Coordinates of C-alpha atoms in Angstrom, one line a residue:
M406 CA 27.7 -7.8 -54.2
N407 CA 30.8 -5.7 -54.2
C408 CA 32.5 -4.1 -51.2
Q409 CA 30.9 -0.7 -51.7
D410 CA 27.4 -2.2 -51.9
H411 CA 28.0 -4.1 -48.7
I412 CA 29.2 -1.0 -46.9
L413 CA 26.1 0.9 -48.0
E414 CA 23.8 -2.0 -46.8
V415 CA 25.5 -2.0 -43.4
C416 CA 25.2 1.7 -43.1
L417 CA 21.5 1.5 -44.1
E418 CA 20.9 -1.1 -41.4
Y419 CA 22.6 1.1 -38.8
V420 CA 20.5 4.1 -39.9
I421 CA 17.3 2.1 -39.6
M422 CA 18.3 0.8 -36.2
I423 CA 19.2 4.3 -34.9
W424 CA 16.0 5.8 -36.2
T425 CA 14.0 2.9 -34.7
V426 CA 15.6 3.6 -31.3
V427 CA 14.9 7.4 -31.7
L428 CA 11.3 6.7 -32.6
V429 CA 10.8 4.4 -29.6
L430 CA 12.3 6.9 -27.3
A431 CA 10.2 9.7 -28.7
V432 CA 7.0 7.6 -28.2
V433 CA 8.0 6.8 -24.6
V434 CA 8.8 10.5 -23.9
I435 CA 5.5 11.7 -25.5
Y436 CA 3.6 9.1 -23.5
K437 CA 5.2 10.1 -20.3
L438 CA 4.5 13.8 -20.9
L439 CA 0.9 13.1 -21.8
D440 CA 0.5 10.8 -18.8
Y441 CA 2.0 13.5 -16.5
A442 CA -0.3 16.2 -18.0
I443 CA -3.4 14.1 -17.7
R444 CA -2.6 12.8 -14.2
S445 CA -1.9 16.4 -13.0
L446 CA -5.5 17.5 -13.6
K447 CA -7.2 18.1 -10.2
V448 CA -10.8 17.6 -9.2
G449 CA -11.3 21.2 -8.2
S450 CA -12.5 22.7 -4.9
F451 CA -11.7 20.5 -1.9
N452 CA -13.6 22.4 0.8
N453 CA -16.9 20.7 -0.2
K454 CA -15.5 17.2 -0.2
Y455 CA -15.5 14.8 2.7
V456 CA -12.9 12.0 3.2
F457 CA -13.0 9.1 5.7
I458 CA -9.6 7.7 6.8
T459 CA -8.8 4.7 9.0
G460 CA -5.7 4.2 11.1
C461 CA -5.0 7.9 11.9
D462 CA -3.3 7.4 15.3
T463 CA 0.2 7.4 13.8
G464 CA 2.1 6.9 10.6
F465 CA 0.7 7.4 7.2
G466 CA -2.9 7.9 8.3
H467 CA -2.0 10.5 10.8
S468 CA 0.1 12.4 8.3
L469 CA -2.5 12.1 5.6
A470 CA -5.3 13.4 7.8
I471 CA -3.2 16.5 8.7
H472 CA -2.2 17.1 5.1
L473 CA -5.8 16.8 3.7
D474 CA -7.0 19.1 6.4
S475 CA -4.4 21.7 5.3
L476 CA -5.6 21.4 1.7
G477 CA -9.2 22.2 2.8
F478 CA -10.8 18.8 2.8
N479 CA -13.3 17.9 5.5
V480 CA -11.8 14.8 7.1
F481 CA -13.3 12.1 9.3
A482 CA -10.2 10.6 11.0
G483 CA -10.7 7.1 12.5
C484 CA -8.5 6.5 15.5
F485 CA -8.1 3.4 17.6
S486 CA -7.2 5.2 20.7
E487 CA -8.5 8.3 22.5
D488 CA -5.0 9.7 22.7
G489 CA -4.8 9.4 18.9
Q490 CA -8.0 11.4 18.6
N491 CA -6.8 14.1 21.0
T492 CA -3.4 14.4 19.4
L493 CA -4.8 14.8 15.9
A494 CA -7.4 17.3 17.1
Q495 CA -4.7 19.5 18.5
K496 CA -2.8 19.6 15.1
T497 CA -5.7 20.3 12.8
S498 CA -8.5 22.7 12.1
S499 CA -12.3 22.3 12.8
R500 CA -12.6 20.7 9.3
L501 CA -11.1 17.5 10.8
T502 CA -13.3 15.3 13.0
P503 CA -11.6 12.5 14.9
L504 CA -13.7 9.5 15.8
S505 CA -13.3 6.2 17.5
L506 CA -12.8 3.2 15.2
D507 CA -11.8 -0.4 15.6
V508 CA -11.7 -1.9 12.1
T509 CA -11.9 -5.4 13.5
K510 CA -15.3 -4.9 15.0
S511 CA -18.5 -4.7 12.9
E512 CA -20.3 -2.7 15.6
S513 CA -17.5 0.0 15.6
I514 CA -17.6 0.2 11.8
R515 CA -21.3 0.7 11.8
E516 CA -21.2 3.3 14.5
A517 CA -18.6 5.2 12.5
L518 CA -20.8 5.0 9.4
D519 CA -23.8 6.3 11.4
F520 CA -21.6 9.1 12.8
V521 CA -20.4 10.1 9.3
K522 CA -24.0 10.1 7.9
Q523 CA -25.1 12.4 10.7
K524 CA -22.3 14.9 10.1
L525 CA -22.5 15.0 6.3
P526 CA -24.6 17.8 4.8
H527 CA -28.0 16.8 3.4
N528 CA -27.8 14.8 0.2
T529 CA -24.0 14.8 0.2
G530 CA -21.8 11.7 -0.2
L531 CA -18.2 10.9 0.8
W532 CA -15.6 11.8 -1.8
A533 CA -13.1 9.2 -0.6
V534 CA -12.6 6.3 1.8
V535 CA -9.0 5.5 2.7
N536 CA -8.4 2.1 4.2
N537 CA -5.0 2.8 5.9
A538 CA -5.1 0.9 9.1
G539 CA -2.8 -2.0 9.3
V540 CA -0.6 -4.3 11.4
T541 CA 2.4 -6.5 10.8
G542 CA 1.4 -9.6 12.5
P543 CA 4.1 -12.2 13.4
V544 CA 7.2 -12.7 11.3
G545 CA 9.1 -15.9 10.6
P546 CA 8.2 -19.2 8.8
V547 CA 4.6 -20.3 8.3
E548 CA 5.1 -23.2 10.7
I549 CA 5.4 -21.0 13.7
C550 CA 2.3 -18.9 12.8
T551 CA -1.0 -20.0 14.3
K552 CA -4.5 -19.8 13.0
E553 CA -5.1 -17.0 15.5
D554 CA -2.1 -15.1 14.1
F555 CA -3.6 -15.2 10.6
Q556 CA -7.1 -14.3 11.9
K557 CA -5.9 -11.2 13.9
T558 CA -3.8 -9.9 11.0
L559 CA -6.5 -10.5 8.4
A560 CA -9.1 -8.8 10.6
V561 CA -7.2 -5.5 10.5
N562 CA -5.5 -5.6 7.1
M563 CA -8.2 -7.3 5.0
L564 CA -11.6 -8.2 6.5
G565 CA -12.1 -4.8 8.2
P566 CA -11.3 -2.8 5.1
I567 CA -13.6 -5.1 3.0
E568 CA -16.5 -4.4 5.4
I569 CA -15.7 -0.7 5.4
C570 CA -15.8 -0.7 1.6
T571 CA -19.1 -2.5 1.3
L572 CA -20.8 -0.4 4.1
F573 CA -19.5 3.0 2.9
L574 CA -19.9 2.3 -0.8
P575 CA -23.4 3.9 -1.1
L576 CA -21.9 7.2 0.2
I577 CA -19.0 6.9 -2.2
R578 CA -21.3 6.1 -5.2
K579 CA -23.4 9.1 -4.4
S580 CA -20.5 11.4 -5.1
K581 CA -18.8 9.2 -7.7
G582 CA -15.7 9.3 -5.5
R583 CA -12.8 7.2 -4.7
I584 CA -11.7 4.2 -2.6
V585 CA -8.0 4.0 -1.8
N586 CA -6.7 0.8 -0.2
M587 CA -3.3 0.3 1.4
T588 CA -1.6 -2.9 0.4
S589 CA 2.2 -3.3 0.1
A590 CA 5.0 -4.3 -2.2
M591 CA 4.6 -7.5 -0.1
G592 CA 1.2 -7.9 -1.8
R593 CA 3.1 -8.8 -5.0
I594 CA 6.1 -10.8 -3.6
T595 CA 6.0 -12.5 -0.2
G596 CA 8.5 -11.8 2.5
E597 CA 9.1 -12.9 6.1
A598 CA 5.6 -12.2 7.6
P599 CA 3.1 -14.8 6.2
P600 CA -0.1 -13.4 7.8
Y601 CA 0.8 -9.9 6.6
A602 CA 1.6 -11.1 3.0
V603 CA -1.6 -13.1 2.9
S604 CA -3.7 -10.1 4.0
K605 CA -2.0 -7.8 1.4
Y606 CA -2.4 -10.3 -1.4
G607 CA -6.1 -10.6 -0.4
M608 CA -6.5 -6.8 -0.5
E609 CA -4.9 -6.6 -3.9
A610 CA -7.4 -9.2 -5.2
F611 CA -10.4 -7.5 -3.5
S612 CA -9.4 -4.1 -4.8
D613 CA -9.2 -5.5 -8.4
C614 CA -12.6 -7.1 -8.0
L615 CA -14.1 -3.9 -6.6
R616 CA -12.6 -1.7 -9.2
R617 CA -14.1 -3.8 -12.0
D618 CA -17.5 -4.0 -10.3
L619 CA -17.6 -0.2 -10.0
Y620 CA -16.3 0.5 -13.5
H621 CA -19.6 1.8 -14.8
H622 CA -20.5 3.6 -11.5
G623 CA -18.0 6.4 -11.8
V624 CA -16.1 5.3 -8.7
K625 CA -12.3 5.0 -8.9
V626 CA -10.4 2.4 -6.8
S627 CA -6.7 2.8 -6.2
I628 CA -4.1 0.7 -4.5
I629 CA -1.0 2.0 -2.6
E630 CA 2.0 -0.4 -2.6
P631 CA 4.8 1.0 -0.5
G632 CA 8.1 -0.5 0.4
F633 CA 9.6 -0.1 3.8
F634 CA 9.0 3.1 5.7
R635 CA 9.6 3.9 9.4
T636 CA 6.2 3.2 10.8
H637 CA 5.0 0.8 13.4
V638 CA 5.0 -1.9 10.7
V639 CA 8.8 -2.1 11.0
D640 CA 9.0 -1.1 14.6
K641 CA 11.3 -3.1 16.8
A642 CA 8.5 -4.3 19.1
N643 CA 6.6 -5.8 16.2
T644 CA 9.5 -7.9 14.8
D645 CA 12.1 -8.9 17.3
N646 CA 9.8 -9.7 20.2
S647 CA 7.1 -11.4 18.1
L648 CA 9.7 -13.7 16.5
V649 CA 11.3 -14.7 19.9
K650 CA 7.9 -15.3 21.5
A651 CA 6.6 -17.3 18.5
F652 CA 9.5 -19.8 18.7
E653 CA 8.9 -20.1 22.5
M654 CA 5.4 -21.4 21.8
V655 CA 6.3 -24.2 19.3
D656 CA 7.4 -27.7 19.9
D657 CA 11.0 -28.7 20.3
D658 CA 11.2 -30.5 17.0
V659 CA 10.1 -27.3 15.1
R660 CA 12.8 -25.3 17.0
E661 CA 15.3 -27.9 16.1
A662 CA 14.3 -28.0 12.4
Y663 CA 14.8 -24.3 12.1
Q664 CA 17.8 -24.1 14.4
S665 CA 15.8 -21.5 16.2
E666 CA 18.6 -19.6 17.9
K667 CA 20.6 -19.3 14.6
Y668 CA 17.4 -18.5 12.7
I669 CA 16.4 -15.8 15.2
K670 CA 19.8 -14.2 15.1
S671 CA 19.8 -14.1 11.3
R672 CA 16.3 -12.6 11.1
L673 CA 17.1 -10.0 13.7
R674 CA 20.0 -8.9 11.6
L675 CA 17.7 -8.7 8.7
F676 CA 15.1 -6.7 10.6
R677 CA 17.7 -4.3 11.9
G678 CA 19.0 -3.8 8.4
T679 CA 15.4 -3.2 7.2
R680 CA 14.7 -0.6 9.9
Y681 CA 18.0 1.1 9.1
L682 CA 17.2 1.3 5.4
A683 CA 13.5 2.1 5.8
S684 CA 12.8 5.7 4.9
K685 CA 11.8 8.1 7.7
D686 CA 10.2 10.4 5.2
L687 CA 6.5 9.4 5.0
S688 CA 5.7 12.1 2.4
P689 CA 6.0 9.9 -0.7
V690 CA 3.2 7.7 0.6
V691 CA 1.1 10.7 1.7
N692 CA 1.6 12.2 -1.7
A693 CA 0.5 9.0 -3.4
Y694 CA -2.6 9.0 -1.2
T695 CA -3.3 12.6 -2.0
H696 CA -2.9 12.1 -5.8
A697 CA -5.3 9.2 -5.7
I698 CA -7.8 11.4 -3.9
T699 CA -7.4 14.7 -5.8
S700 CA -6.5 13.6 -9.4
V701 CA -9.2 13.5 -12.1
F702 CA -7.5 10.4 -13.4
P703 CA -5.9 8.6 -10.4
R704 CA -3.6 5.7 -11.0
T705 CA -4.7 2.1 -10.4
R706 CA -1.6 1.3 -8.4
Y707 CA 1.0 3.5 -6.7
I708 CA 4.3 1.8 -6.2
V709 CA 6.1 3.9 -3.5
G710 CA 9.7 3.8 -2.4
L711 CA 13.0 3.0 -4.1
D712 CA 13.0 -0.5 -2.6
A713 CA 9.5 -1.2 -3.9
N714 CA 10.3 0.0 -7.4
L715 CA 13.8 -1.4 -7.8
I716 CA 13.7 -4.6 -5.7
F717 CA 10.4 -6.0 -4.6
I718 CA 8.2 -5.4 -7.6
P719 CA 10.8 -6.5 -10.1
L720 CA 11.3 -9.7 -8.0
G721 CA 7.7 -10.5 -8.7
T722 CA 8.3 -10.6 -12.4
I723 CA 11.4 -12.8 -12.6
P724 CA 11.2 -16.6 -12.8
T725 CA 10.0 -18.0 -9.4
C726 CA 13.0 -20.3 -9.0
I727 CA 15.4 -17.3 -9.1
A728 CA 13.2 -15.2 -6.8
D729 CA 13.1 -18.1 -4.3
W730 CA 16.9 -18.5 -4.4
L731 CA 17.4 -14.8 -3.9
F732 CA 15.0 -14.6 -0.9
S733 CA 16.5 -17.8 0.6
T734 CA 20.0 -16.4 0.2
W735 CA 19.3 -12.9 1.6
I736 CA 17.6 -14.2 4.7
R737 CA 20.1 -16.9 5.6

């Protein structure tokens, strides 16, 4: 092969490589445009649709209830406190109906179901159930978390939502509607709150099971996976105080093993940094909820927040040994 032939061959390889890259980019762009167009299709009129939301006292649930009311939905807003009900009622129209709900109590869930059935027009189902209620639970190593800590957190974040899904499902199936479950980026990669992470992993698995069970029933199941936002989940009272109290309850050898004073100081710095970086703008999560409720073709999972998209979810895809090292390095 002479020099000219070699140059031609190299040029041909470069041309093929460039066109391959162009083709791949074109396919990606076309896919993204089609996906955007398809996901933008809305279900139509909202004023004849009814939505049930849990955890509407504050945070995401509170904002979502107000937003859906403004769009014309009929909203049943489950609140833990009477103050939560009153505050929400003052901010919304007559389309929104606040009701008392404790997701940890079967009796309260059944009372809410009976109330919703009474208020729904004849032969009308629910368009959506949104399991939004959640708590952080204690933070720190597994060894300082008690069985009761896990039970309390699971009751709010997983067992309550599971019971709500199963009891409200006939109403959802009647309208071929949606179930939207709040999990977390911590449902894919664990952090510093073992009961919280366990509950979110559990809701991820439950939602996957439910979605596949309902595949032929016309019911869509979506999962919301946010990063850190400025809600009570990252509130100071739910992190600093719980960690200090937890170490006060364990044996001396456990405190010594973790060098509790040093451990607490390092974690408090981490929590303060987390609260500082957590977004105060709740609208991305509210928008994800809204899309899951209003889109003809809702997404299975909504990863919300820069930290979730750029840090936490990618950490769940890299080799475990690297993720373990990174987490151990960041929190030391």
